[in-house]
Short mmCIF file of C-alpha atoms and ligand atoms in Angstrom, two decimals:
data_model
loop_
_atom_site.label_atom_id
_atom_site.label_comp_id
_atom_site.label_asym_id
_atom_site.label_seq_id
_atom_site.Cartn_x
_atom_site.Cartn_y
_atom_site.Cartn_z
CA UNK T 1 0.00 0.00 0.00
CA UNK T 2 3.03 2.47 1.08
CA UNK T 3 5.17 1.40 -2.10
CA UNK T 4 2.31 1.66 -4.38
CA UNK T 5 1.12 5.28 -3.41
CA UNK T 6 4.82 6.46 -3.29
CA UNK T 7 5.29 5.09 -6.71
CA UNK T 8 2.00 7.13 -7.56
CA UNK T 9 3.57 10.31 -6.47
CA UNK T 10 6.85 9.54 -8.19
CA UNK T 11 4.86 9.95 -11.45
CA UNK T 12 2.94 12.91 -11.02
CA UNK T 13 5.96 14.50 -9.54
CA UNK T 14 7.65 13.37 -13.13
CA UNK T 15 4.64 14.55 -15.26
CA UNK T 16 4.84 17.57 -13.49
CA UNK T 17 8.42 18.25 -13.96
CA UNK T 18 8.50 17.33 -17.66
CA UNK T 19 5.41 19.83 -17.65
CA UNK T 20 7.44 22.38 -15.72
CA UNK T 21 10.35 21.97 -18.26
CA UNK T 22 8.26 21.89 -21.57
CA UNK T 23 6.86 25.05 -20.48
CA UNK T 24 10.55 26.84 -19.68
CA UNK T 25 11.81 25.60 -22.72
CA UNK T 26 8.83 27.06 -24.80
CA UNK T 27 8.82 30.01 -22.69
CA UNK T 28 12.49 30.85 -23.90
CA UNK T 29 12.31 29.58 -27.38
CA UNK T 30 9.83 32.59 -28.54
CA UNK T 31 10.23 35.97 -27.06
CA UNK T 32 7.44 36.88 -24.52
CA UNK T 33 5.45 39.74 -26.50
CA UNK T 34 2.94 41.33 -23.60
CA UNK T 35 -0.25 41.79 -24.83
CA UNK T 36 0.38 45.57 -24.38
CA UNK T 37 3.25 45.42 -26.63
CA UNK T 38 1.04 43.78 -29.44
CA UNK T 39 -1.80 46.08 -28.65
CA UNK T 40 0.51 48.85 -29.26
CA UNK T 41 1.58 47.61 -32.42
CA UNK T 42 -1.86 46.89 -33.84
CA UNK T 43 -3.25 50.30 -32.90
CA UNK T 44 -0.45 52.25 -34.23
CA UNK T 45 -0.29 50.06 -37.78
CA UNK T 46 -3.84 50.97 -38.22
CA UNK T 47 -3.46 54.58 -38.80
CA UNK T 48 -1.29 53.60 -41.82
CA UNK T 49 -2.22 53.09 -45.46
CA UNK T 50 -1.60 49.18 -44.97
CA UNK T 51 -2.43 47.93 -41.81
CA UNK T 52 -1.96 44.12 -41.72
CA UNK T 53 1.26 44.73 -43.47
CA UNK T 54 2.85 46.93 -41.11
CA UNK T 55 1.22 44.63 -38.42
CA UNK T 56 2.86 41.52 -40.05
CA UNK T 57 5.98 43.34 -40.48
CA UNK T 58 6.68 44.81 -37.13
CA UNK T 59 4.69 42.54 -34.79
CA UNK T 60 7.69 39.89 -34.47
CA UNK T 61 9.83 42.65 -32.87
CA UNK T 62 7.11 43.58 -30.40
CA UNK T 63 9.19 43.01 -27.46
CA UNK T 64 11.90 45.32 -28.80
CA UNK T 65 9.61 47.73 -29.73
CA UNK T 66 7.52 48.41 -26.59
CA UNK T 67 5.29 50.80 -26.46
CA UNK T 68 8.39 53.34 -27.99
CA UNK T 69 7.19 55.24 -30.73
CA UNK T 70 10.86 55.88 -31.74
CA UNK T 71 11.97 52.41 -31.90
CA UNK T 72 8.61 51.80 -33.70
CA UNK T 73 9.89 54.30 -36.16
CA UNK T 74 12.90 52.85 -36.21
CA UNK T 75 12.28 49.22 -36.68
CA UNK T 76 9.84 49.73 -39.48
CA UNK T 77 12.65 52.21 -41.25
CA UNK T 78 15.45 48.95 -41.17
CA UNK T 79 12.67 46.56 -42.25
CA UNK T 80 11.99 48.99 -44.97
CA UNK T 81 15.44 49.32 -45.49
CA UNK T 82 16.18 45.27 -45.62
CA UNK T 83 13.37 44.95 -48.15
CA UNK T 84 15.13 47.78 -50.04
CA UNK T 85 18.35 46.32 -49.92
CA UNK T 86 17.50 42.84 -51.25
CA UNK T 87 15.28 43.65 -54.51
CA UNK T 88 18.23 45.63 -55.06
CA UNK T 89 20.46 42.53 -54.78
CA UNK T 90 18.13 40.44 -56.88
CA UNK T 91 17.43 43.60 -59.77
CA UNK T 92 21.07 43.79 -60.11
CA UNK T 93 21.19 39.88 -60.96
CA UNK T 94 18.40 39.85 -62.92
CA UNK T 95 20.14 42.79 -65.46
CA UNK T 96 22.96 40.49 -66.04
CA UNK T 97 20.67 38.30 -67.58
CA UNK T 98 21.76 37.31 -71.28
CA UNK T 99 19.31 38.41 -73.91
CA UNK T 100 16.56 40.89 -71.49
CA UNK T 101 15.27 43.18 -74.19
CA UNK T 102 16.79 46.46 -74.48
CA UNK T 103 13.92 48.26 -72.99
CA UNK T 104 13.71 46.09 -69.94
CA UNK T 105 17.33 46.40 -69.93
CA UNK T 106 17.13 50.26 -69.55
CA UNK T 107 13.49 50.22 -67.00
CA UNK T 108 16.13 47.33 -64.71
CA UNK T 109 19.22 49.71 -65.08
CA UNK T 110 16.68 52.76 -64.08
CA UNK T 111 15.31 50.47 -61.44
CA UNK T 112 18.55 49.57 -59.43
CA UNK T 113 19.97 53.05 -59.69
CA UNK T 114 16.93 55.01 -57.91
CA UNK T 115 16.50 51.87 -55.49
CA UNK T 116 19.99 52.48 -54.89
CA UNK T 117 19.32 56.31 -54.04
CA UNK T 118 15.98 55.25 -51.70
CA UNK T 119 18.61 52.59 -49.73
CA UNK T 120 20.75 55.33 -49.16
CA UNK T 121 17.89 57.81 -47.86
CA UNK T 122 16.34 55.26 -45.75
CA UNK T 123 19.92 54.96 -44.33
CA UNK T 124 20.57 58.46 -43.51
CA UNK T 125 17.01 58.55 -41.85
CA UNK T 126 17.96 55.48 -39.28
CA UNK T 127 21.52 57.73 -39.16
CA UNK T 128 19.59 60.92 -37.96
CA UNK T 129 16.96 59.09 -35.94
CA UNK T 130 19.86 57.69 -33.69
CA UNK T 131 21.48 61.21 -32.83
CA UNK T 132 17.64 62.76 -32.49
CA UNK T 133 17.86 65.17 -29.43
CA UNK T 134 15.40 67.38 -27.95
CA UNK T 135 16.75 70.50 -29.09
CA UNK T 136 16.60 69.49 -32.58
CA UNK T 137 13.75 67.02 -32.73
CA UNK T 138 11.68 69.20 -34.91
CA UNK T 139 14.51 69.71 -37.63
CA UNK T 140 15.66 65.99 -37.16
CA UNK T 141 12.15 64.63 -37.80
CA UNK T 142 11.87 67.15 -40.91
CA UNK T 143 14.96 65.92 -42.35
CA UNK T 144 13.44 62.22 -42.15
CA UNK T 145 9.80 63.23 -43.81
CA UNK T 146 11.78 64.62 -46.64
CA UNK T 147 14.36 61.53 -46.90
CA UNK T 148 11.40 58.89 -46.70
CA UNK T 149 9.25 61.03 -49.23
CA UNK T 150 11.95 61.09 -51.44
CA UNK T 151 12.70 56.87 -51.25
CA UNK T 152 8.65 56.88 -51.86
CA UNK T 153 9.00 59.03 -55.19
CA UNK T 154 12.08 56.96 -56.30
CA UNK T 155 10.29 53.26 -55.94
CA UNK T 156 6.93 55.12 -58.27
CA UNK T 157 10.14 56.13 -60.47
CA UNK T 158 11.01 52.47 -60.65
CA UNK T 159 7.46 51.28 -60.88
CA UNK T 160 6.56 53.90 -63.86
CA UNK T 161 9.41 52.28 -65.66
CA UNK T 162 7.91 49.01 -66.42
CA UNK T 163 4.36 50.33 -67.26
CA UNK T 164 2.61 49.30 -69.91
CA UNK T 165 2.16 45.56 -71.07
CA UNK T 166 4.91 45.74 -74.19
CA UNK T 167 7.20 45.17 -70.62
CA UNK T 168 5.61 42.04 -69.22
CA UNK T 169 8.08 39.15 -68.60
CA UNK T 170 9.91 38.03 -66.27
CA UNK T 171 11.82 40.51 -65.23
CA UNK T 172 9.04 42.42 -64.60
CA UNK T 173 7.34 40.48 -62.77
CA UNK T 174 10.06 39.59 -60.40
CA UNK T 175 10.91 42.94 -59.49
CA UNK T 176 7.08 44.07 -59.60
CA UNK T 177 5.73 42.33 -56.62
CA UNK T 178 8.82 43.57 -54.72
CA UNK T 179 8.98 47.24 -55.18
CA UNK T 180 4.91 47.22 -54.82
CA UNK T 181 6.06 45.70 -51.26
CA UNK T 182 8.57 48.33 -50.26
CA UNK T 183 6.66 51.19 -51.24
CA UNK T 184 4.08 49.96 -48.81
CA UNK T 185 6.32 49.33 -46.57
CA UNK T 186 7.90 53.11 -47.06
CA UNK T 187 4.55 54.42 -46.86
CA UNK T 188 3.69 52.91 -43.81
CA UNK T 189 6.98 53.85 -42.29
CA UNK T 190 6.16 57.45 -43.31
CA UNK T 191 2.67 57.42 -41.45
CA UNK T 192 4.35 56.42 -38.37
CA UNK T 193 6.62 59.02 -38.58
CA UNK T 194 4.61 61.85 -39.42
CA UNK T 195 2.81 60.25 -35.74
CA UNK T 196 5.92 60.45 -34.13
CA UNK T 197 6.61 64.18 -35.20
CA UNK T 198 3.41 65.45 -34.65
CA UNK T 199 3.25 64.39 -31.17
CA UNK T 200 5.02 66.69 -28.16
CA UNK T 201 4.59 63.55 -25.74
CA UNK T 202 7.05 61.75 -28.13
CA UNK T 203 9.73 64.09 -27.16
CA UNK T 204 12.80 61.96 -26.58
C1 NAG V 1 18.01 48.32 -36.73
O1 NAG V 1 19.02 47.61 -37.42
C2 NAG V 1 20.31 47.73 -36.86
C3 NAG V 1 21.30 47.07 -37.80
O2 NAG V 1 20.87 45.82 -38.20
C4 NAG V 1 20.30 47.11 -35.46
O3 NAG V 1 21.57 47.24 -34.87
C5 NAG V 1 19.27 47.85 -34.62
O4 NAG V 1 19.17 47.26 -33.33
C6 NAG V 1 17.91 47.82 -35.29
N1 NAG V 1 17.00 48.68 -34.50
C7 NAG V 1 15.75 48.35 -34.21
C8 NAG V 1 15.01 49.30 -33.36
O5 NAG V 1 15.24 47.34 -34.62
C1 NAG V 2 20.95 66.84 -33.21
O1 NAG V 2 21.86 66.95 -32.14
C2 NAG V 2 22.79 65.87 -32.02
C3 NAG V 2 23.60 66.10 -30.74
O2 NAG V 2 24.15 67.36 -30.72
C4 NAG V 2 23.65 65.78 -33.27
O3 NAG V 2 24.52 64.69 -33.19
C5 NAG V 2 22.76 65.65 -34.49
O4 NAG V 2 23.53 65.66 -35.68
C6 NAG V 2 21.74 66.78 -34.54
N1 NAG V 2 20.82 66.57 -35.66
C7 NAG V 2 20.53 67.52 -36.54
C8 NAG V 2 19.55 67.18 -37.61
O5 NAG V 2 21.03 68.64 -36.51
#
């Protein structure tokens, strides 16, 4: 009778330590995102022009993000700026393609070139958004607005290159579906940072 309900206990104590483990291990595989967190996210991705985008894009980095509208600014500009960075890695292999007609030739060359100039803006915007100070948080966040604008005008520059159906193929649609994905994610960054600078709370 003793043995028996000992060797009872033994097992629940064992279920409930492989229970207790599972759980840790889970626990520390994914990174906790608060509910807050998230909420934060989701409320400030639905002022912008693509919501479930920005939600899908930023959500992951949750934890990171907070409830900072800076970082939030900040994480969407280097996701923008990843996305930027490789369709310009894959444009640039698709022009050395043998035998792309001339015209697609020229729209691809056009392409990687004003890509090229909106990796660079997005760049100096994470540059100034790191030294952003009080004193010049107004001329900071102007800078930004104008730099993001301006990577927003150069993927429609790179779009309007490959209208009209005499440039369907491949190479169009390879680079289509990508630069229609950065510009939303460019104008989605810019929403949140016209929030950001628009707000004195945000202050840093
Ligand atoms: C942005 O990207 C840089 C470089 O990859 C990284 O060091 C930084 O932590 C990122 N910032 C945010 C807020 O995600
Ligand atoms: C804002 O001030 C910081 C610290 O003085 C400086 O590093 C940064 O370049 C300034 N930004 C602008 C846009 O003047």
């Amino acid at each position: 009778m003793e043995g028996s309900s000992s060797r009872h206990g033994l097992a629940i104590l064992l279920i409930i330590l492989q229970f207790t483990t599972y759980t840790a291990l889970s626990s520390a595989d994914t990174p906790f995102h608060s509910q807050r967190n998230i909420e934060y996210i989701k409320s400030s991705c639905s002022t912008t022009t693509y919501p479930r985008l920005c939600y899908r894009s930023l959500s992951i980095y949750a934890s990171k993000i907070n409830t900072s509208p800076r970082l939030l600014v900040h994480t969407a500009l280097n996701v923008t700026l990843k996305a930027s960075k490789s369709t310009s890695r894959l444009m640039i292999k698709i022009s050395r393609i043998h035998g792309l007609r001339p015209r697609v030739a020229a729209a691809m060359a056009d392409c990687i070139e004003v890509i090229g100039d909106s990796v660079d803006e997005l760049q100096q915007s994470i540059g100034e958004l790191g030294h952003i100070r009080r004193s010049n948080f107004s001329l900071t966040m102007s800078d930004i607005q104008t730099w993001v604008s301006a990577a927003l005008t150069d993927e429609d520059t790179c779009m309007d290159g490959f209208a009209g159906k005499a440039m369907n193929g491949y190479a169009k649609t390879m680079v289509r579906k990508r630069i229609v994905k950065i510009a939303h994610l460019t104008s989605n960054a810019l929403v949140l940072i016209n929030n950001y600078a628009s707000t004195e709370s945000n202050l840093p």
